[in-house]
Short mmCIF file of C-alpha atoms and ligand atoms in Angstrom, two decimals:
data_model
loop_
_atom_site.label_atom_id
_atom_site.label_comp_id
_atom_site.label_asym_id
_atom_site.label_seq_id
_atom_site.Cartn_x
_atom_site.Cartn_y
_atom_site.Cartn_z
CA UNK A 9 -12.04 6.93 -4.66
CA UNK A 10 -8.64 4.30 -4.55
CA UNK A 11 -8.49 2.08 -1.70
CA UNK A 12 -4.95 0.15 -2.23
CA UNK A 13 -1.64 0.97 -2.45
CA UNK A 14 1.65 -0.32 -3.67
CA UNK A 15 4.80 1.02 -2.93
CA UNK A 16 8.19 0.09 -4.90
CA UNK A 17 11.02 -0.61 -2.87
CA UNK A 18 14.20 -1.61 -5.55
CA UNK A 19 17.30 -2.27 -4.49
CA UNK A 20 18.94 -5.07 -4.60
CA UNK A 21 22.19 -6.73 -3.36
CA UNK A 22 22.58 -8.22 -5.75
CA UNK A 23 20.11 -9.51 -9.33
CA UNK A 24 19.14 -13.27 -8.85
CA UNK A 25 19.59 -14.52 -12.74
CA UNK A 26 15.25 -15.11 -13.08
CA UNK A 27 13.89 -11.51 -12.18
CA UNK A 28 12.98 -8.87 -14.41
CA UNK A 29 11.91 -6.90 -11.90
CA UNK A 30 12.45 -2.89 -11.71
CA UNK A 31 15.85 -3.54 -9.41
CA UNK A 32 18.62 -1.03 -8.57
CA UNK A 33 22.65 -3.01 -7.49
CA UNK A 34 24.97 -0.96 -5.96
CA UNK A 35 22.67 2.40 -4.76
CA UNK A 36 22.06 1.77 -1.51
CA UNK A 37 23.31 5.27 -0.63
CA UNK A 38 20.50 6.63 -2.34
CA UNK A 39 17.87 4.91 0.11
CA UNK A 40 17.37 8.35 2.03
CA UNK A 41 16.01 11.02 -1.19
CA UNK A 42 14.21 8.25 -2.50
CA UNK A 43 12.12 8.05 0.68
CA UNK A 44 12.16 11.44 -0.27
CA UNK A 45 11.54 11.05 -3.75
CA UNK A 46 8.54 8.63 -2.52
CA UNK A 47 6.66 10.77 0.51
CA UNK A 48 6.20 13.41 -2.26
CA UNK A 49 4.87 11.54 -4.66
CA UNK A 50 2.51 10.47 -2.32
CA UNK A 51 1.59 13.77 -1.55
CA UNK A 52 1.04 14.58 -4.77
CA UNK A 53 -1.58 12.30 -5.13
CA UNK A 54 -4.29 12.47 -2.27
CA UNK A 55 -7.41 13.59 -4.98
CA UNK A 56 -8.07 10.22 -5.83
CA UNK A 57 -7.88 8.62 -2.60
CA UNK A 58 -9.59 7.27 0.22
CA UNK A 59 -9.01 5.68 3.30
CA UNK A 60 -6.28 2.97 2.36
CA UNK A 61 -7.39 -1.08 3.19
CA UNK A 62 -4.30 -2.14 1.92
CA UNK A 63 -0.52 -1.19 1.73
CA UNK A 64 1.87 -3.47 0.03
CA UNK A 65 5.36 -2.64 -0.08
CA UNK A 66 6.96 -4.81 -2.43
CA UNK A 67 10.40 -4.64 -4.33
CA UNK A 68 12.84 -5.44 -5.08
CA UNK A 69 13.53 -5.78 -1.58
CA UNK A 70 12.01 -3.51 0.87
CA UNK A 71 14.31 -4.93 3.06
CA UNK A 72 16.87 -3.65 2.54
CA UNK A 73 15.55 -0.51 3.65
CA UNK A 74 15.63 -1.27 6.82
CA UNK A 75 12.98 -1.08 9.50
CA UNK A 76 13.55 2.83 10.29
CA UNK A 77 13.07 4.32 6.48
CA UNK A 78 10.35 1.36 6.13
CA UNK A 79 8.84 3.28 9.76
CA UNK A 80 9.02 7.00 8.32
CA UNK A 81 7.35 6.06 5.47
CA UNK A 82 4.49 4.40 7.42
CA UNK A 83 4.43 7.35 9.49
CA UNK A 84 4.62 9.59 6.42
CA UNK A 85 1.16 8.50 4.50
CA UNK A 86 -0.76 7.03 8.40
CA UNK A 87 -3.26 9.65 7.89
CA UNK A 88 -4.56 7.87 4.66
CA UNK A 89 -4.86 4.65 6.00
CA UNK A 90 -7.43 2.87 7.50
CA UNK A 91 -7.17 0.59 11.39
CA UNK A 92 -7.72 -2.18 10.06
CA UNK A 93 -6.01 -2.09 6.91
CA UNK A 94 -3.36 -4.60 5.80
CA UNK A 95 -0.22 -3.90 5.65
CA UNK A 96 2.30 -5.51 3.21
CA UNK A 97 6.48 -6.49 3.10
CA UNK A 98 8.16 -8.88 0.77
CA UNK A 99 11.11 -9.38 2.96
CA UNK A 100 15.06 -11.22 1.54
CA UNK A 101 16.20 -13.93 4.72
CA UNK A 102 19.01 -12.28 4.68
CA UNK A 103 18.33 -8.78 4.91
CA UNK A 104 16.20 -9.27 8.31
CA UNK A 105 16.71 -10.56 11.95
CA UNK A 106 14.36 -11.13 14.84
CA UNK A 107 15.32 -7.62 15.66
CA UNK A 108 14.89 -6.19 12.18
CA UNK A 109 11.11 -8.15 12.52
CA UNK A 110 10.10 -7.02 15.64
CA UNK A 111 11.22 -3.43 14.69
CA UNK A 112 8.63 -4.02 11.03
CA UNK A 113 6.08 -5.57 13.04
CA UNK A 114 6.22 -2.64 15.63
CA UNK A 115 6.16 0.01 12.66
CA UNK A 116 2.43 -1.35 11.70
CA UNK A 117 3.35 -3.81 9.23
CA UNK A 118 1.41 -6.80 9.30
CA UNK A 119 1.94 -9.23 6.96
CA UNK A 120 5.55 -10.26 6.30
CA UNK A 121 5.87 -12.09 2.29
CA UNK A 122 9.38 -14.12 2.76
CA UNK A 123 11.36 -14.94 -0.60
CA UNK A 124 11.88 -18.28 -0.32
CA UNK A 125 12.17 -19.64 -3.56
CA UNK A 126 13.47 -23.48 -2.21
CA UNK A 127 15.15 -24.89 0.42
CA UNK A 128 17.85 -27.12 -1.75
CA UNK A 129 21.08 -25.56 -1.95
CA UNK A 130 21.90 -26.95 -5.48
CA UNK A 131 18.28 -24.70 -6.35
CA UNK A 132 19.21 -21.58 -4.52
CA UNK A 133 22.78 -21.61 -6.12
CA UNK A 134 21.15 -21.76 -9.25
CA UNK A 135 18.28 -18.83 -8.99
CA UNK A 136 21.94 -17.54 -7.73
CA UNK A 137 20.09 -16.33 -3.82
CA UNK A 138 21.95 -14.89 -1.56
CA UNK A 139 20.24 -16.89 1.37
CA UNK A 140 21.39 -20.52 2.56
CA UNK A 141 18.42 -21.98 3.51
CA UNK A 142 19.14 -22.95 7.69
CA UNK A 143 18.58 -18.76 7.36
CA UNK A 144 15.16 -18.68 5.61
CA UNK A 145 13.93 -21.95 8.26
CA UNK A 146 15.37 -19.51 10.91
CA UNK A 147 13.82 -16.19 9.74
CA UNK A 148 10.36 -17.67 9.02
CA UNK A 149 10.60 -19.02 12.48
CA UNK A 150 11.90 -15.42 13.58
CA UNK A 151 8.58 -13.45 11.59
CA UNK A 152 6.14 -16.02 13.30
CA UNK A 153 7.56 -15.22 16.97
CA UNK A 154 7.32 -11.46 16.14
CA UNK A 155 3.63 -10.98 15.55
CA UNK A 156 2.75 -10.15 12.39
CA UNK A 157 -1.14 -11.04 11.33
CA UNK A 158 -0.22 -13.34 8.79
CA UNK A 159 3.98 -14.86 7.79
CA UNK A 160 3.88 -16.18 3.81
CA UNK A 161 6.40 -17.61 2.01
CA UNK A 162 7.94 -17.30 -1.40
CA UNK A 163 8.80 -20.26 -3.50
CA UNK A 164 9.77 -21.26 -7.00
CA UNK A 165 8.94 -24.70 -8.81
CA UNK A 166 10.04 -25.31 -12.61
CA UNK A 167 13.18 -24.27 -11.14
CA UNK A 168 15.73 -26.32 -14.69
CA UNK A 169 17.50 -29.48 -13.62
CA UNK A 170 14.30 -29.17 -10.53
CA UNK A 171 13.91 -33.28 -9.89
CA UNK A 172 10.88 -34.52 -7.92
CA UNK A 173 12.07 -35.29 -5.28
CA UNK A 174 13.86 -32.34 -4.80
CA UNK A 175 9.94 -31.00 -5.40
CA UNK A 176 8.84 -33.12 -2.21
CA UNK A 177 11.36 -32.08 0.07
CA UNK A 178 10.42 -28.25 -0.30
CA UNK A 179 6.40 -29.58 0.08
CA UNK A 180 7.52 -31.61 3.40
CA UNK A 181 10.16 -28.34 4.33
CA UNK A 182 7.45 -25.50 3.60
CA UNK A 183 4.42 -28.03 5.83
CA UNK A 184 6.50 -28.06 8.50
CA UNK A 185 6.99 -24.76 8.50
CA UNK A 186 3.55 -23.95 9.23
CA UNK A 187 2.95 -20.54 7.61
CA UNK A 188 -0.55 -19.03 6.87
CA UNK A 189 0.19 -18.75 3.68
CA UNK A 190 2.32 -19.47 0.84
CA UNK A 191 2.87 -18.26 -2.83
CA UNK A 192 4.66 -21.16 -5.28
CA UNK A 193 4.71 -19.62 -8.63
CA UNK A 194 5.89 -21.38 -11.76
CA UNK A 195 9.53 -19.53 -12.94
CA UNK A 196 9.21 -18.02 -15.68
CA UNK A 197 12.57 -17.33 -17.86
CA UNK A 198 11.69 -14.15 -19.35
CA UNK A 199 14.33 -12.39 -21.32
CA UNK A 200 17.02 -10.47 -20.78
CA UNK A 201 16.97 -12.79 -17.83
CA UNK A 202 21.26 -14.21 -16.88
CA UNK A 203 19.04 -17.43 -16.49
CA UNK A 204 17.84 -17.47 -20.42
CA UNK A 205 20.64 -15.22 -21.21
CA UNK A 206 22.67 -18.73 -20.18
CA UNK A 207 20.20 -21.04 -22.78
CA UNK A 208 18.16 -22.58 -19.34
CA UNK A 209 15.14 -24.44 -20.07
CA UNK A 210 12.26 -24.47 -17.60
CA UNK A 211 11.04 -28.07 -18.23
CA UNK A 212 9.12 -30.39 -20.05
CA UNK A 213 5.12 -29.85 -20.27
CA UNK A 214 4.01 -32.49 -17.96
CA UNK A 215 6.75 -32.61 -15.58
CA UNK A 216 5.77 -28.97 -15.10
CA UNK A 217 1.65 -29.85 -14.92
CA UNK A 218 2.27 -32.87 -12.52
CA UNK A 219 4.39 -30.28 -10.16
CA UNK A 220 2.21 -27.73 -9.84
CA UNK A 221 -1.03 -30.99 -9.10
CA UNK A 222 1.05 -32.12 -6.30
CA UNK A 223 1.95 -29.08 -5.15
CA UNK A 224 -1.52 -28.36 -5.33
CA UNK A 225 -2.84 -31.85 -3.04
CA UNK A 226 -0.42 -31.58 -1.15
CA UNK A 227 -1.02 -28.09 0.80
CA UNK A 228 -4.95 -28.26 -0.20
CA UNK A 229 -4.17 -31.54 2.10
CA UNK A 230 -2.75 -29.81 5.22
CA UNK A 231 -5.87 -27.09 5.21
CA UNK A 232 -4.79 -24.46 2.85
CA UNK A 233 -6.75 -23.48 0.35
CA UNK A 234 -6.04 -22.94 -3.19
CA UNK A 235 -7.65 -19.34 -3.01
CA UNK A 236 -6.33 -18.58 -6.81
CA UNK A 237 -4.01 -19.55 -8.99
CA UNK A 238 -0.78 -19.40 -7.42
CA UNK A 239 -1.66 -18.89 -3.75
CA UNK A 240 -2.55 -21.32 -0.94
CA UNK A 241 -3.91 -19.63 2.81
CA UNK A 242 -5.67 -20.79 5.48
CA UNK A 243 -8.87 -19.46 6.19
CA UNK A 244 -8.14 -15.69 6.70
CA UNK A 245 -4.75 -15.25 6.04
CA UNK A 246 -5.53 -14.53 2.48
CA UNK A 247 -3.89 -11.51 0.87
CA UNK A 248 -6.24 -8.92 1.20
CA UNK A 249 -4.12 -6.92 -1.52
CA UNK A 250 -4.20 -9.40 -3.98
CA UNK A 251 -7.52 -9.99 -3.78
CA UNK A 252 -8.03 -6.64 -4.57
CA UNK A 253 -5.56 -6.81 -7.92
CA UNK A 254 -7.67 -9.47 -9.03
CA UNK A 255 -10.70 -8.17 -8.10
CA UNK A 256 -9.78 -5.43 -10.62
CA UNK A 257 -10.01 -2.75 -8.23
CA UNK A 258 -8.84 0.86 -8.91
CA UNK A 259 -5.29 0.65 -7.27
CA UNK A 260 -2.34 3.67 -6.79
CA UNK A 261 1.22 2.86 -6.96
CA UNK A 262 4.17 4.40 -5.86
CA UNK A 263 7.51 4.91 -6.63
CA UNK A 264 10.45 4.07 -9.63
CA UNK A 265 8.61 1.81 -12.11
CA UNK A 266 5.40 1.33 -10.38
CA UNK A 267 1.50 1.05 -11.90
CA UNK A 268 -1.34 2.17 -10.92
CA UNK A 269 -4.99 1.87 -12.94
CA UNK A 270 -7.25 4.50 -11.37
CA UNK A 271 -11.07 4.90 -13.48
CA UNK A 272 -9.27 2.78 -16.36
CA UNK A 273 -6.97 4.81 -16.88
CA UNK A 274 -3.07 2.51 -16.17
CA UNK A 275 0.36 4.49 -16.33
CA UNK A 276 3.56 3.77 -15.78
CA UNK A 277 6.56 5.35 -13.35
CA UNK A 278 9.73 5.99 -15.21
CA UNK A 279 11.49 2.82 -14.38
CA UNK A 280 14.76 5.20 -14.50
CA UNK A 281 15.55 6.20 -10.74
CA UNK A 282 17.54 9.23 -11.08
CA UNK A 283 14.89 10.19 -13.72
CA UNK A 284 12.33 9.49 -10.70
CA UNK A 285 13.77 11.12 -8.51
CA UNK A 286 14.26 13.91 -10.69
CA UNK A 287 11.16 14.69 -11.09
CA UNK A 288 10.01 14.39 -7.31
CA UNK A 289 12.51 16.81 -6.18
CA UNK A 290 11.45 19.51 -8.82
CA UNK A 291 7.68 20.83 -9.66
CA UNK A 292 7.85 18.86 -12.91
CA UNK A 293 5.01 16.14 -13.44
CA UNK A 294 6.21 12.47 -13.04
CA UNK A 295 6.96 11.47 -16.77
CA UNK A 296 4.66 8.55 -16.49
CA UNK A 297 3.09 6.43 -19.26
CA UNK A 298 -0.61 6.40 -19.79
CA UNK A 299 -2.88 4.32 -21.84
CA UNK A 300 -6.47 4.05 -21.58
CA UNK A 301 -8.37 0.86 -20.35
CA UNK A 302 -11.17 1.21 -23.57
CA UNK A 303 -14.51 -1.16 -22.98
CA UNK A 304 -12.72 -4.07 -23.84
CA UNK A 305 -10.18 -4.33 -22.91
CA UNK A 306 -11.37 -3.44 -18.88
CA UNK A 307 -13.75 -6.73 -19.79
CA UNK A 308 -10.52 -8.39 -20.47
CA UNK A 309 -8.56 -7.96 -17.84
CA UNK A 310 -11.73 -9.01 -15.14
CA UNK A 311 -12.13 -12.79 -17.38
CA UNK A 312 -8.75 -12.97 -16.85
CA UNK A 313 -7.87 -11.98 -13.29
CA UNK A 314 -11.81 -13.07 -12.44
CA UNK A 315 -10.70 -16.93 -13.65
CA UNK A 316 -7.62 -16.93 -12.03
CA UNK A 317 -9.72 -17.03 -8.38
CA UNK A 318 -11.89 -20.51 -7.17
CA UNK A 319 -15.63 -18.36 -6.37
CA UNK A 320 -17.77 -17.90 -8.81
CA UNK A 321 -16.75 -14.87 -10.81
CA UNK A 322 -19.95 -12.16 -11.81
CA UNK A 323 -20.16 -12.42 -15.99
CA UNK A 324 -23.36 -9.50 -15.29
CA UNK A 325 -20.11 -7.14 -13.88
CA UNK A 326 -17.65 -8.37 -15.72
CA UNK A 327 -19.69 -8.71 -19.34
CA UNK A 328 -19.93 -11.20 -21.95
CA UNK A 329 -17.59 -13.09 -22.98
CA UNK A 330 -16.79 -13.14 -26.42
CA UNK A 331 -16.94 -16.57 -27.51
CA UNK A 332 -20.38 -16.66 -25.68
CA UNK A 333 -21.41 -20.45 -27.31
CA UNK A 334 -17.83 -21.69 -25.45
CA UNK A 335 -19.27 -21.68 -22.34
CA UNK A 336 -21.72 -24.42 -23.29
CA UNK A 337 -19.27 -25.91 -24.49
CA UNK A 338 -16.88 -25.57 -21.74
CA UNK A 339 -18.68 -26.58 -18.96
CA UNK A 340 -19.77 -30.39 -20.70
CA UNK A 341 -16.47 -31.29 -20.97
CA UNK A 342 -16.44 -30.41 -16.58
CA UNK A 343 -13.88 -27.21 -16.82
CA UNK A 344 -16.36 -24.65 -15.85
CA UNK A 345 -19.73 -24.01 -14.68
CA UNK A 346 -22.11 -21.30 -14.57
CA UNK A 347 -25.67 -20.61 -13.06
CA UNK A 348 -27.28 -17.39 -12.31
CA UNK A 349 -24.50 -14.80 -14.24
CA UNK A 350 -21.75 -17.03 -12.13
CA UNK A 351 -19.11 -18.33 -13.45
CA UNK A 352 -16.18 -20.63 -11.73
CA UNK A 353 -13.63 -23.06 -12.81
CA UNK A 354 -14.15 -26.44 -12.15
CA UNK A 355 -10.93 -28.31 -10.08
CA UNK A 356 -9.82 -29.66 -13.39
CA UNK A 357 -11.29 -26.57 -15.14
CA UNK A 358 -8.34 -24.80 -12.94
CA UNK A 359 -5.13 -26.44 -13.65
CA UNK A 360 -5.69 -25.45 -17.74
CA UNK A 361 -6.60 -21.98 -16.50
CA UNK A 362 -4.73 -21.08 -19.60
CA UNK A 363 -6.71 -23.21 -22.39
CA UNK A 364 -10.18 -22.24 -20.85
CA UNK A 365 -9.56 -18.56 -21.36
CA UNK A 366 -8.24 -18.61 -25.42
CA UNK A 367 -11.99 -20.90 -25.72
CA UNK A 368 -13.60 -18.02 -24.19
CA UNK A 369 -11.59 -14.98 -25.48
CA UNK A 370 -9.55 -13.89 -28.47
CA UNK A 371 -6.39 -12.81 -26.56
CA UNK A 372 -6.32 -13.62 -22.84
C1 LIG B 22 8.98 -8.87 -7.33
S1 LIG B 22 10.29 -10.87 -6.77
C2 LIG B 22 10.46 -9.65 -4.54
C3 LIG B 22 10.81 -10.37 -3.70
C4 LIG B 22 12.26 -10.64 -2.83
N1 LIG B 22 12.85 -10.07 -3.56
C5 LIG B 22 13.30 -11.77 -3.65
O1 LIG B 22 13.55 -12.03 -4.07
O2 LIG B 22 12.07 -12.07 -2.50
C6 LIG B 22 8.32 -11.60 -5.77
C7 LIG B 22 8.34 -13.28 -5.92
O3 LIG B 22 8.68 -13.45 -7.09
C8 LIG B 22 8.54 -14.65 -7.41
N2 LIG B 22 9.11 -14.61 -8.83
C9 LIG B 22 10.29 -13.13 -9.15
N3 LIG B 22 10.83 -13.58 -10.87
C10 LIG B 22 10.32 -14.98 -10.92
C11 LIG B 22 9.82 -15.10 -12.18
N4 LIG B 22 10.68 -15.08 -13.62
N5 LIG B 22 9.42 -16.79 -12.18
C12 LIG B 22 8.35 -17.09 -11.48
N6 LIG B 22 8.36 -16.20 -9.97
C13 LIG B 22 8.79 -14.95 -9.79
C14 LIG B 22 9.00 -15.21 -6.41
O4 LIG B 22 8.58 -16.05 -6.19
C15 LIG B 22 9.51 -13.67 -6.06
O5 LIG B 22 9.62 -13.81 -3.59
S1 LIG B 23 14.22 -11.75 -6.95
FE1 LIG B 23 14.27 -10.30 -5.59
S2 LIG B 23 16.56 -9.62 -4.24
FE2 LIG B 23 15.87 -11.20 -6.52
S3 LIG B 23 17.06 -9.61 -7.30
FE3 LIG B 23 14.53 -9.80 -7.95
S4 LIG B 23 13.52 -8.62 -6.62
FE4 LIG B 23 16.42 -8.23 -6.47
#
């Protein structure tokens, strides 16, 4: 039974220069029909659904749906949602104010993840973000007042041109906010983005490795648990929805471009908004792509996801690595430990997680 739901809300005011997500710009007039399509898709997907433990409203810019549409969506799915469920929303600072945040909380949202990315005006400009640093600070404070169970911020490091001083300034800013959870990602320059077309370069590996260590050290020093590669939480504020992904649990994704993984079948909805809406407005099946995950894929994915977490991976559940002999070698090198069928990375191993995975797996 599926206990985790992802809802993709693709509308954005503009496309940020680094973003390769499924995003719709200039289509705000379609929000109501899109909401109808989402509700219809949810209605059609009842057979595999258990009581939902987590719901994640991601985007795109979910907050551009405005609180009344989010409330309608949550009302529709409410009969299938556990009372204790975590209901998360991603928010862009320039799209919410104090009143909107209160309305989202009243609609049942329990967790908000605010896309700050940086507090440095230069970096926000080069990322083509629409919010100013002051706006980001204000919205975080309003979200904290609105009574969400957890307030999180997203940040990026490795932005082209970012200096060490700017990184330190962002670390100071985020500590001052006192949020419950922080996701701090290394910027990836993906093909097909404006940053890539401009020939932007990520910083060299040593700068990025030092920045990562500095971030982890600083946040741990302020009481955040480094519970996943890029995620930090005060005790009890870990994102339950993301933990479900990293634990390779089944999830249903609804909306344009949304991915589902159920009973070892991974399916993806069309990424074209009009095609998606048309399919849901007729009796046609949604034209999804489908891939069956074979045993090797499942085993490799369990290792790849499980070693992102700070807890042990149960090798009995995940299956053996492709190169079991590497376990001893990596343990001798101080990168990993294993006992009683459990495997976990040491602190040093976590900083070179990809290299460790490449030693263990044919591909990762
Ligand atoms: C899917 S985005 C949507 C959130 C929201 N629209 C926003 O922009 O804040 C979720 C998070 O992914 C991260 N992200 C997006 N593109 C990225 C990239 N190219 N490299 C690393 N992280 C990225 C950002 O930190 C962002 O807050
Ligand atoms: S980063 Fe966020 S706001 Fe910017 S285009 Fe992507 S989804 Fe939209």
